[in-house]
Every structure is written in structure tokens, then in C-alpha cells.
Coordinates of C-alpha atoms in Angstrom, one line a residue:
M268 CA -7.7 -12.6 11.1
L269 CA -7.1 -14.0 7.2
L270 CA -6.0 -17.0 7.7
T271 CA -9.1 -17.4 9.7
A272 CA -8.1 -21.8 10.0
L273 CA -4.6 -22.0 10.3
H274 CA -4.8 -20.7 13.5
A275 CA -7.8 -23.0 14.3
D276 CA -6.6 -25.1 17.8
A277 CA -7.9 -28.6 16.2
D278 CA -4.6 -30.4 15.0
Q279 CA -5.6 -31.5 11.5
P280 CA -3.3 -33.8 9.9
D281 CA -2.2 -33.4 6.0
A282 CA -3.8 -29.7 5.9
V283 CA -1.6 -29.5 2.8
R284 CA -0.7 -32.6 0.3
V285 CA 1.5 -31.1 -2.7
G286 CA 2.4 -34.1 -4.6
P287 CA 3.6 -37.2 -1.6
R288 CA 5.0 -34.8 0.7
S289 CA 2.2 -33.3 3.1
I290 CA 2.2 -30.7 6.8
A291 CA -0.3 -31.0 9.5
R292 CA -2.0 -27.1 10.3
H293 CA 0.1 -26.8 13.2
E294 CA 3.5 -27.5 11.8
L295 CA 2.6 -25.2 8.2
L296 CA 2.1 -22.9 11.3
G297 CA 5.4 -23.2 13.0
A298 CA 7.9 -23.2 10.9
A299 CA 5.4 -19.7 8.6
S300 CA 6.1 -17.8 11.9
A301 CA 9.8 -18.5 11.9
V302 CA 10.0 -17.2 8.0
A303 CA 7.1 -14.4 9.3
E304 CA 10.9 -14.1 11.5
Q305 CA 13.1 -13.2 8.9
V306 CA 11.1 -11.7 6.6
A307 CA 10.3 -9.4 8.4
G308 CA 10.0 -4.6 8.4
A309 CA 10.8 -6.2 4.3
Q310 CA 9.3 -3.8 1.8
A311 CA 8.3 -7.3 0.0
V312 CA 9.5 -10.6 -0.8
A313 CA 9.9 -12.5 -3.3
V314 CA 8.2 -16.0 -3.4
H315 CA 10.1 -18.6 -6.3
A316 CA 5.8 -19.9 -6.5
D317 CA 7.0 -23.5 -7.8
A318 CA 4.6 -26.1 -6.8
S319 CA 5.9 -27.2 -3.2
L320 CA 5.0 -27.4 0.2
E321 CA 8.6 -24.5 0.4
T322 CA 5.9 -22.7 -1.9
V323 CA 3.2 -22.2 0.5
V324 CA 4.9 -22.0 4.2
A325 CA 7.4 -19.2 1.9
V326 CA 3.5 -17.4 1.4
V327 CA 2.4 -18.3 4.2
G328 CA 5.2 -16.8 6.2
C329 CA 5.2 -13.1 4.9
L330 CA 1.7 -13.4 5.3
L331 CA 1.0 -13.6 8.7
A332 CA 4.0 -11.0 8.8
G333 CA 2.5 -8.3 7.1
V334 CA 4.6 -8.2 4.2
P335 CA 3.3 -8.3 0.6
V336 CA 4.4 -11.2 -1.4
V337 CA 5.6 -11.4 -4.9
P338 CA 4.5 -14.8 -6.3
V339 CA 7.3 -15.1 -9.6
P340 CA 6.4 -18.0 -11.7
A341 CA 9.0 -20.8 -11.6
D342 CA 9.5 -20.7 -14.9
S343 CA 9.5 -17.1 -16.1
G344 CA 12.2 -15.7 -17.8
P345 CA 15.4 -13.2 -16.1
G346 CA 14.0 -9.8 -18.2
E347 CA 9.9 -10.9 -16.8
R348 CA 11.8 -11.5 -13.1
A349 CA 13.9 -8.9 -13.1
H350 CA 11.4 -6.4 -14.0
C351 CA 9.6 -7.4 -10.8
L352 CA 11.4 -7.6 -8.3
A353 CA 13.2 -4.2 -9.6
D354 CA 9.0 -2.2 -9.8
S355 CA 8.5 -3.9 -6.3
G356 CA 11.5 -3.5 -4.8
A357 CA 10.9 -6.5 -3.3
Q358 CA 14.3 -7.2 -0.3
Q359 CA 14.5 -11.1 -0.1
W360 CA 14.2 -14.0 -2.5
W361 CA 12.6 -17.6 -0.6
G362 CA 13.6 -20.7 -3.0
P363 CA 15.9 -21.8 -5.5
R364 CA 17.5 -18.7 -6.2
P365 CA 18.7 -17.5 -10.7
E366 CA 22.0 -17.1 -11.4
D367 CA 20.3 -13.9 -12.0
V368 CA 18.6 -13.3 -8.8
T369 CA 21.2 -10.8 -6.3
L370 CA 18.4 -11.0 -3.1
D371 CA 19.4 -12.1 -0.7
A372 CA 18.1 -15.8 -0.4
R373 CA 16.4 -18.0 2.2
A374 CA 15.0 -21.7 2.1
V375 CA 12.2 -22.9 3.6
D376 CA 12.8 -25.2 7.0
L377 CA 9.6 -27.3 7.3
A378 CA 11.0 -28.2 10.5
A379 CA 11.6 -25.1 12.3
R380 CA 9.4 -23.0 14.5
G381 CA 8.1 -19.7 15.3
A382 CA 6.2 -17.3 16.9
T383 CA 3.3 -16.5 15.2
P384 CA 3.0 -12.8 15.5
D385 CA -0.1 -10.1 16.2
E386 CA -2.7 -10.5 12.7
P387 CA -1.2 -7.7 10.6
D388 CA -4.0 -4.4 9.7
P389 CA -6.4 -5.7 7.7
A390 CA -5.8 -2.5 5.0
A391 CA -2.2 -3.9 4.6
T392 CA -1.2 -5.3 0.7
A393 CA -1.5 -9.3 1.0
L394 CA -0.2 -9.8 -2.4
I395 CA 1.5 -8.3 -5.5
L396 CA 0.4 -9.7 -8.2
Y397 CA 2.0 -8.9 -11.7
T398 CA -0.2 -9.1 -15.4
S399 CA 0.8 -10.7 -18.0
G400 CA 2.0 -7.6 -20.0
T401 CA 0.0 -7.9 -23.1
T402 CA 0.5 -4.3 -23.4
G403 CA 3.7 -3.7 -21.9
P404 CA 5.5 -4.4 -19.1
P405 CA 4.1 -6.7 -16.8
K406 CA 1.7 -4.3 -13.8
G407 CA 2.1 -5.3 -10.1
V408 CA -1.4 -5.6 -9.2
L409 CA -1.2 -4.2 -4.9
L410 CA -4.3 -7.0 -3.3
S411 CA -5.1 -6.7 0.5
R412 CA -5.8 -8.4 3.0
S413 CA -9.1 -6.9 3.6
A414 CA -9.7 -7.5 -0.2
V415 CA -8.4 -11.5 -0.3
A416 CA -10.3 -11.8 2.8
H417 CA -13.7 -10.6 1.1
G418 CA -13.4 -11.8 -1.9
L419 CA -12.4 -15.9 0.1
D420 CA -16.1 -16.1 2.1
A421 CA -18.6 -15.0 -0.9
L422 CA -16.2 -17.9 -2.6
A423 CA -17.2 -20.1 0.4
D424 CA -20.7 -18.7 0.3
A425 CA -21.1 -18.9 -3.9
W426 CA -19.9 -23.0 -4.0
A427 CA -21.0 -23.7 0.1
W428 CA -17.1 -24.1 1.3
T429 CA -16.3 -26.0 4.2
P430 CA -14.3 -27.3 6.5
E431 CA -15.3 -31.1 5.5
D432 CA -14.4 -30.3 1.6
V433 CA -10.8 -31.6 0.5
L434 CA -9.8 -29.0 -2.3
V435 CA -7.8 -30.8 -5.6
H436 CA -6.4 -28.9 -8.2
G437 CA -2.7 -28.7 -9.7
L438 CA -2.0 -25.4 -10.8
P439 CA 1.1 -22.8 -10.6
L440 CA 0.8 -20.8 -7.5
F441 CA 1.4 -17.2 -8.5
H442 CA -2.2 -16.3 -9.7
V443 CA -5.6 -15.7 -8.4
H444 CA -7.3 -19.3 -9.8
G445 CA -3.7 -21.7 -8.4
L446 CA -2.5 -19.5 -4.8
V447 CA -5.0 -17.2 -3.8
L448 CA -8.4 -19.5 -4.1
G449 CA -6.5 -22.7 -4.7
V450 CA -4.1 -22.2 -0.9
L451 CA -5.5 -19.1 0.8
G452 CA -8.5 -20.6 -0.2
A453 CA -8.2 -23.9 2.2
L454 CA -6.1 -22.1 4.6
R455 CA -9.3 -20.3 5.3
V456 CA -12.0 -22.4 5.6
G457 CA -10.3 -25.1 7.0
S458 CA -10.3 -27.5 3.6
P459 CA -7.9 -29.6 3.8
L460 CA -6.3 -29.2 0.1
V461 CA -4.5 -31.6 -2.1
H462 CA -2.1 -30.4 -4.6
T463 CA -0.8 -33.0 -8.5
V464 CA 1.3 -30.9 -8.9
R465 CA 1.0 -31.2 -12.5
P466 CA -3.1 -31.5 -13.7
T467 CA -3.3 -34.8 -15.0
P468 CA -6.6 -36.3 -15.8
Q469 CA -4.6 -39.9 -13.4
A470 CA -3.7 -37.2 -10.7
Y471 CA -7.1 -35.8 -10.0
A472 CA -9.3 -39.3 -10.5
A473 CA -6.3 -40.5 -7.5
A474 CA -7.1 -37.8 -5.4
G475 CA -10.6 -38.2 -4.3
G476 CA -11.1 -35.4 -3.9
S477 CA -14.7 -33.6 -3.2
L478 CA -14.3 -29.7 -4.5
Y479 CA -12.1 -29.4 -7.8
F480 CA -9.9 -26.9 -9.3
G481 CA -9.3 -26.6 -13.3
V482 CA -8.7 -24.3 -16.1
P483 CA -10.4 -25.3 -19.4
T484 CA -7.4 -27.4 -20.9
V485 CA -8.0 -29.2 -17.5
W486 CA -10.7 -30.1 -17.5
S487 CA -10.3 -30.6 -21.6
R488 CA -8.1 -33.4 -21.2
V489 CA -10.0 -35.5 -17.9
A490 CA -13.4 -34.7 -20.7
R491 CA -10.6 -37.0 -23.0
D492 CA -10.2 -39.3 -20.6
P493 CA -13.8 -41.5 -20.2
A494 CA -12.0 -43.2 -16.8
A495 CA -10.3 -40.9 -15.4
A496 CA -13.9 -38.6 -15.6
R497 CA -16.2 -41.1 -14.0
A498 CA -13.5 -41.8 -10.8
L499 CA -14.8 -38.1 -10.1
H500 CA -17.8 -39.1 -9.5
G501 CA -18.1 -39.3 -6.1
A502 CA -16.8 -34.8 -6.1
R503 CA -18.9 -32.3 -4.8
L504 CA -18.5 -29.6 -6.4
L505 CA -15.9 -29.0 -10.1
V506 CA -15.4 -25.5 -10.7
S507 CA -13.6 -24.2 -14.4
G508 CA -12.8 -21.1 -13.9
S509 CA -9.3 -18.2 -16.0
A510 CA -11.1 -19.1 -19.2
A511 CA -13.8 -19.8 -21.1
L512 CA -15.4 -23.9 -21.3
P513 CA -15.7 -25.1 -24.1
A514 CA -20.5 -26.4 -24.2
P515 CA -19.0 -29.4 -26.1
V516 CA -16.0 -30.5 -22.6
F517 CA -19.4 -29.0 -20.5
A518 CA -21.1 -31.6 -22.0
V519 CA -18.9 -34.4 -21.9
L520 CA -17.6 -33.9 -18.6
A521 CA -21.6 -33.8 -17.1
Q522 CA -21.9 -37.1 -18.6
L523 CA -19.6 -38.6 -17.6
T524 CA -18.9 -37.2 -14.2
G525 CA -22.5 -36.3 -13.0
H526 CA -21.4 -32.7 -12.1
A527 CA -22.4 -29.9 -14.1
P528 CA -19.3 -28.0 -14.2
V529 CA -19.6 -24.3 -12.8
E530 CA -17.5 -21.8 -13.9
R531 CA -16.8 -18.3 -12.9
Y532 CA -15.3 -15.0 -13.8
G533 CA -12.5 -11.9 -12.3
M534 CA -9.0 -11.1 -12.7
S535 CA -5.6 -10.3 -10.7
E536 CA -7.3 -6.3 -10.4
T537 CA -11.0 -8.1 -8.8
L538 CA -10.5 -11.5 -7.6
I539 CA -13.6 -12.8 -8.4
T540 CA -16.4 -11.0 -8.8
V541 CA -19.0 -13.6 -10.5
S542 CA -20.0 -17.4 -10.5
T543 CA -22.4 -19.9 -11.0
R544 CA -23.4 -21.2 -7.1
A545 CA -23.2 -24.4 -6.0
D546 CA -26.9 -24.7 -5.6
G547 CA -27.7 -22.3 -9.2
E548 CA -29.2 -23.5 -12.7
R549 CA -25.5 -24.2 -14.7
R550 CA -25.6 -23.7 -18.2
A551 CA -22.2 -23.7 -20.3
G552 CA -20.9 -20.9 -21.7
L553 CA -22.2 -18.3 -18.2
V554 CA -20.4 -17.2 -15.1
G555 CA -23.1 -16.8 -13.4
T556 CA -23.9 -13.9 -10.6
P557 CA -22.5 -11.7 -9.0
V558 CA -20.8 -12.5 -5.6
A559 CA -22.2 -11.6 -2.4
G560 CA -20.9 -7.7 -2.1
V561 CA -20.1 -7.5 -5.6
R562 CA -22.3 -5.4 -8.2
T563 CA -21.7 -5.5 -11.7
R564 CA -23.2 -3.5 -14.8
L565 CA -22.5 -3.3 -18.6
V566 CA -21.9 0.1 -20.5
T567 CA -21.9 1.4 -24.3
E568 CA -18.7 3.0 -25.4
D569 CA -20.4 6.7 -24.8
G570 CA -21.1 5.8 -20.9
G571 CA -24.9 3.9 -21.4
P572 CA -26.3 1.3 -19.7
V573 CA -27.2 -1.8 -21.9
A574 CA -29.9 -3.6 -21.9
H575 CA -30.2 -7.2 -19.3
D576 CA -31.0 -9.4 -22.5
G577 CA -28.9 -12.1 -22.8
E578 CA -28.3 -10.2 -26.6
S579 CA -26.6 -6.9 -25.8
I580 CA -23.1 -6.9 -25.8
G581 CA -21.0 -4.0 -23.2
E582 CA -18.5 -3.0 -21.7
L583 CA -17.8 -4.8 -18.0
Q584 CA -17.6 -2.3 -14.5
V585 CA -17.3 -4.0 -11.0
V586 CA -17.8 -2.2 -7.9
G587 CA -17.6 -4.3 -4.2
P588 CA -14.8 -5.0 -1.8
T589 CA -12.7 -7.9 -3.6
L590 CA -11.2 -4.6 -5.0
F591 CA -7.9 -3.5 -5.2
D592 CA -5.5 -1.3 -4.5
G593 CA -4.3 0.4 -7.2
Y594 CA -1.1 -0.5 -9.8
L595 CA 2.3 -0.3 -8.3
H596 CA 3.7 2.8 -9.4
R597 CA 1.6 3.5 -11.8
P598 CA -1.1 6.2 -11.1
E599 CA -1.9 7.3 -14.4
A600 CA -2.7 3.2 -15.4
T601 CA -4.5 3.9 -11.9
A602 CA -6.6 6.5 -12.4
A603 CA -7.6 5.0 -16.1
A604 CA -8.6 2.1 -14.8
W605 CA -12.2 3.7 -13.3
S606 CA -15.4 5.3 -14.3
A607 CA -15.3 9.5 -13.5
D608 CA -18.4 7.2 -11.3
G609 CA -16.2 4.9 -9.5
W610 CA -16.8 1.3 -11.3
F611 CA -13.6 -0.6 -11.8
R612 CA -13.8 -1.1 -15.7
T613 CA -12.3 -4.7 -16.6
G614 CA -12.0 -3.9 -20.2
D615 CA -14.2 -6.8 -21.0
V616 CA -17.4 -7.7 -22.7
A617 CA -19.8 -9.5 -21.6
T618 CA -23.8 -9.9 -21.3
I619 CA -26.4 -10.6 -18.9
D620 CA -29.5 -11.8 -19.5
R621 CA -33.1 -11.1 -17.2
E622 CA -32.0 -13.4 -14.6
G623 CA -28.5 -11.6 -14.2
A624 CA -26.2 -14.7 -15.6
H625 CA -23.4 -13.4 -17.1
R626 CA -21.6 -14.6 -21.0
I627 CA -17.7 -13.1 -21.4
V628 CA -17.6 -12.4 -24.7
G629 CA -13.6 -11.4 -23.9
R630 CA -11.5 -8.3 -24.3
A631 CA -13.1 -5.5 -25.3
S632 CA -9.7 -5.4 -27.1
T633 CA -9.5 -7.8 -28.5
D634 CA -12.9 -9.8 -28.7
L635 CA -15.2 -6.8 -29.9
I636 CA -15.0 -7.2 -33.0
K637 CA -15.9 -4.6 -35.3
T638 CA -17.1 -5.1 -38.7
G639 CA -19.3 -3.5 -41.3
G640 CA -20.7 -1.8 -38.8
Y641 CA -22.0 -4.7 -36.4
R642 CA -20.0 -5.1 -33.0
V643 CA -20.1 -9.2 -32.0
G644 CA -18.1 -10.7 -29.5
A645 CA -15.0 -12.9 -30.7
G646 CA -17.0 -15.6 -28.0
E647 CA -19.8 -16.3 -29.0
V648 CA -18.5 -17.2 -32.7
E649 CA -16.1 -19.3 -31.2
A650 CA -18.6 -20.9 -29.1
A651 CA -20.8 -21.9 -32.7
L652 CA -17.6 -23.4 -33.8
L653 CA -17.4 -25.3 -31.0
T654 CA -20.0 -27.0 -31.6
H655 CA -19.2 -28.7 -34.4
P656 CA -17.6 -32.7 -33.6
D657 CA -14.6 -32.0 -35.0
V658 CA -13.4 -28.8 -33.6
T659 CA -11.4 -29.2 -30.4
E660 CA -10.1 -25.9 -30.2
A661 CA -11.4 -22.0 -31.5
A662 CA -9.9 -18.7 -31.3
V663 CA -11.8 -15.9 -33.5
I664 CA -10.0 -12.8 -34.2
G665 CA -11.3 -8.8 -36.1
V666 CA -8.1 -8.3 -39.2
A667 CA -7.9 -4.9 -40.2
D668 CA -9.5 -4.6 -43.6
D669 CA -10.4 -1.8 -45.9
D670 CA -13.6 -2.3 -46.2
L671 CA -15.8 -3.7 -43.9
G672 CA -13.2 -1.8 -41.4
Q673 CA -12.7 -5.5 -39.6
R674 CA -12.8 -9.5 -41.1
I675 CA -13.8 -12.0 -38.5
V676 CA -10.7 -14.3 -39.1
A677 CA -11.2 -17.6 -37.4
Y678 CA -8.3 -20.1 -35.8
V679 CA -9.6 -23.5 -35.6
V680 CA -7.8 -26.7 -34.5
G681 CA -8.9 -30.7 -35.5
N682 CA -9.1 -33.3 -38.7
G683 CA -10.7 -33.0 -41.8
L684 CA -12.5 -29.9 -41.2
D685 CA -13.4 -28.5 -43.8
P686 CA -13.5 -23.9 -43.9
Q687 CA -16.5 -23.5 -45.8
A688 CA -17.8 -25.5 -43.8
L689 CA -17.9 -23.7 -40.5
A690 CA -18.3 -20.4 -41.8
Q691 CA -21.4 -21.7 -42.4
L692 CA -22.3 -23.4 -39.3
V693 CA -21.6 -19.8 -37.8
A694 CA -23.4 -18.7 -40.3
G695 CA -26.2 -20.5 -39.7
T696 CA -26.4 -20.9 -35.8
L697 CA -25.7 -16.8 -35.2
S698 CA -26.3 -14.3 -37.7
V699 CA -25.2 -14.4 -41.7
H700 CA -22.5 -10.8 -40.2
K701 CA -21.4 -13.0 -37.0
R702 CA -20.0 -16.1 -39.8
P703 CA -15.7 -15.7 -40.3
R704 CA -14.8 -14.9 -43.7
E705 CA -11.0 -16.6 -43.3
V706 CA -11.1 -20.1 -41.5
R707 CA -7.8 -21.5 -40.6
V708 CA -6.7 -24.4 -39.8
V709 CA -3.8 -24.5 -36.9
D710 CA -2.5 -27.6 -35.3
S711 CA -2.6 -26.1 -31.2
L712 CA -2.8 -22.1 -30.4
P713 CA -1.1 -20.6 -29.0
R714 CA -1.9 -20.6 -25.2
N715 CA -0.3 -19.2 -21.5
A716 CA 0.3 -21.1 -19.0
M717 CA -3.1 -20.4 -17.3
G718 CA -4.8 -22.1 -20.7
K719 CA -5.0 -18.2 -22.2
V720 CA -5.7 -18.7 -26.2
Q721 CA -1.9 -15.2 -26.6
K722 CA -4.7 -13.7 -29.4
A723 CA -1.8 -11.6 -30.5
R724 CA 0.6 -14.3 -31.7
L725 CA -2.5 -14.6 -33.6
G726 CA -2.5 -13.4 -37.6

């Protein structure tokens, strides 16, 4: 059973709260069952994934019926939206309907009640999540009910997540972090969920939770608000993901809240595969060890093994029960995503130390820089730059160079910065060949909704 706690006999007031509105467990089950009756038999259903109780109920209703859910970002544009709807074959639209959407539109009735259907096949597709589309049209990632269940159970084990926790987050409800972990996780474990609508420091401080989810942008803002940060002292666990948490932010959070953050790693195709454990050592920049049932390895460009010495860089590959079932209508892309011996190729480069702790360096396509015969990870250069007290953001890319192959170029945000001094800082912290050949001071870095820097827009 995927949403185990939703079917529990005990009544749970305020099982989910979104902003000022809340819904009890039995009300959620009843309203979602009414949705399930309306979507039964559909090929797929699109849900306008804004921060609302209606989004939660619509998603849960589809899952109860065994119908694949296509969460559509509330701010998606007509082109992206049209692609996702056509590609997924969605037959209904739940939520406010944009003018360009011609599907049969339905509205969630929170007061409606329906009969709870039988549990669908664990192998059935639960979600079709669309990738960011940075290398072409977004691809539909097929996630089974079984993969979601395995992933959430592994995280409950890693984070000691129990029904006694109160989960707080304000993340968007169309991706793994905000929807799968942040909604379905709470409904599987049985912990109440408080969604703050917007992830502001003030909202997090007022929520009174024990378990908090955030992305680096959120935690950076909390760290800059000492009063809000200190209000989280009573929490049990602060979890950061979706991008690397800068070491200075990690340090400030640990000082102000009394909790060193837990960092983790995953992607739409794998869910969360690596995490620091609640009872494990927490070090800035490390995303921990594989969760239960998952194995990882590092390989060179020709498929050879990479030493687990904390320094050597290789492509991260993964196997385990949390992996996706392929890309919808993309057999070639699906085949290319796996190695010849059955490991998923994440496309990320990483290091693993002797204790098995992983550090994500970045994407192989954009963050592995080949300069002057050396292989340099953009992430390690960014981490070095962020040790400067006046650097608030940093992004490093490789730019084509006739002499070096690629030269290292850094984009930094901050006040009163000396580009030459920053290049020397990297040379002194890491190695001379890893220093940026150019340092460009900018007002801000381009980011997507999850706070990830969009490096394709730099240069």
C-alpha cells in the first residue's frame, strides 16, 4: 500500500495544512476517493500543481485509482504545458484551467466523499514527472508505485522519520522534493504536513515543525535571518537538497539553529539515492551514503573504476529499487540511460571517500571541465570561492579555449569583490591549475524554481 498512513484507522486532525487551510486524514481520504471515482480508467491525468489542498487531494485521488499523475507547474508556459499534456496523453485536467488547455477540466470538492478503491498493482506507474528540458523537450520520467514506496521507506529509515514528526516545507508541488518527499512521504509515514505556501524564513519559524525540507536558496535566506534561524532550534532535522548547500550557509545554520543540516542527493529518475543519516556525521558538501537497497559506483569515461579516496572524480552510477521505469515514448533515451551491465548513468560527477560519503561535483555535461590536460570539477571551485566572506553565490563553467581546451570562468555575486584575489584564493585553496582564468562579478545568477543555477544561461 503506497499511502499507508492515509488508510490508518486513527483520526488525525490537520493531516495536511496548506497556509491557513487544513484537512483531516479521513476528510482527505474521502475527498480523494471521490476524485478516484472520476479519474478511474484514464490513461493519465494532469494536475495544476499549485500550493493548495486541492492539489494534494487531486494527486492522492489519482494514486488511489492507479492512474498516472502528471503534475504541471502552476507557472508553466503554454509551450511547455502543451508538450507535457500531449506527450503524457493526459485525458483530464484538475484545477484552474488555463485558456490554452482544452482537456476536460474538473475541480476538487473537499467536501465530497467516495468509496476507497482497491490498492493498485505496485508495478503501476504512479507519476509522470517531466525533466527540466535543458537538452531538448522535457522527457516524461515514469515512476512506479513500488519505486516511490521503496524510496520513502529508505528515507524514513535514514532520517528516523516517524508519525511523531511534523514536516514543514514550502516547496513547489510538481517534483520529487516537494511532492514525492514532501507530500507523499508524510502520507506514507503518518506525520502531519505543514506547507507554508512560500518558503520564507518567517513562515518556517512560525510553523513549529520537527522536520524541515528546503533547497539552498531557502536555507540561505534563513541563515540571513538570525531570529528565524534561532526559532528552528526546537526542530529535529533540517534537510537540504536539489542543489549543493554552500559551506558558509551550512556553518551559519549549524551555529544559529543548533543543527548541522542533512544533505542528500537524487534526481527525478532515481528519487533520493544518497543521504546523510540522522545519526550520521554531517559535513558540509557531503551528501552521505546510499540509502537502504541502493548501490552506487564511480566510473571513468571508458567505464573503468574510480578510487574511493575522496578526491578522484568519476561519473556516478546507481542501481536499486527506487529507479524509474524509463522515459515515456523515448526508447532510445531510455536505453542510453543505462550502462551495458545495468547501472543507471546519472550524468553527475562525484567523489566518494573511504567511508563511503559522496560529494557531488556537478553535471558531467557542464561541471566537468577539461583544462590543460586536467579534469576539474566545477563544484570544488565553487566551494572554494564561497569560503570568501563576501561571496554569496558562485557558479563556475568551462569555456572553449584554443590553448587549454576549456578555461575556467567563475561568476560570483557579492559586494566589493576583487576578481584577481578570488582567483588566487582558489589557487591557494585547491591547486593552481584549478584557478579561474576569469572571474566575473554579477548581480545574480540565473536559477530555476528549485534554486538550481542554469549554467546554460551563463557565458
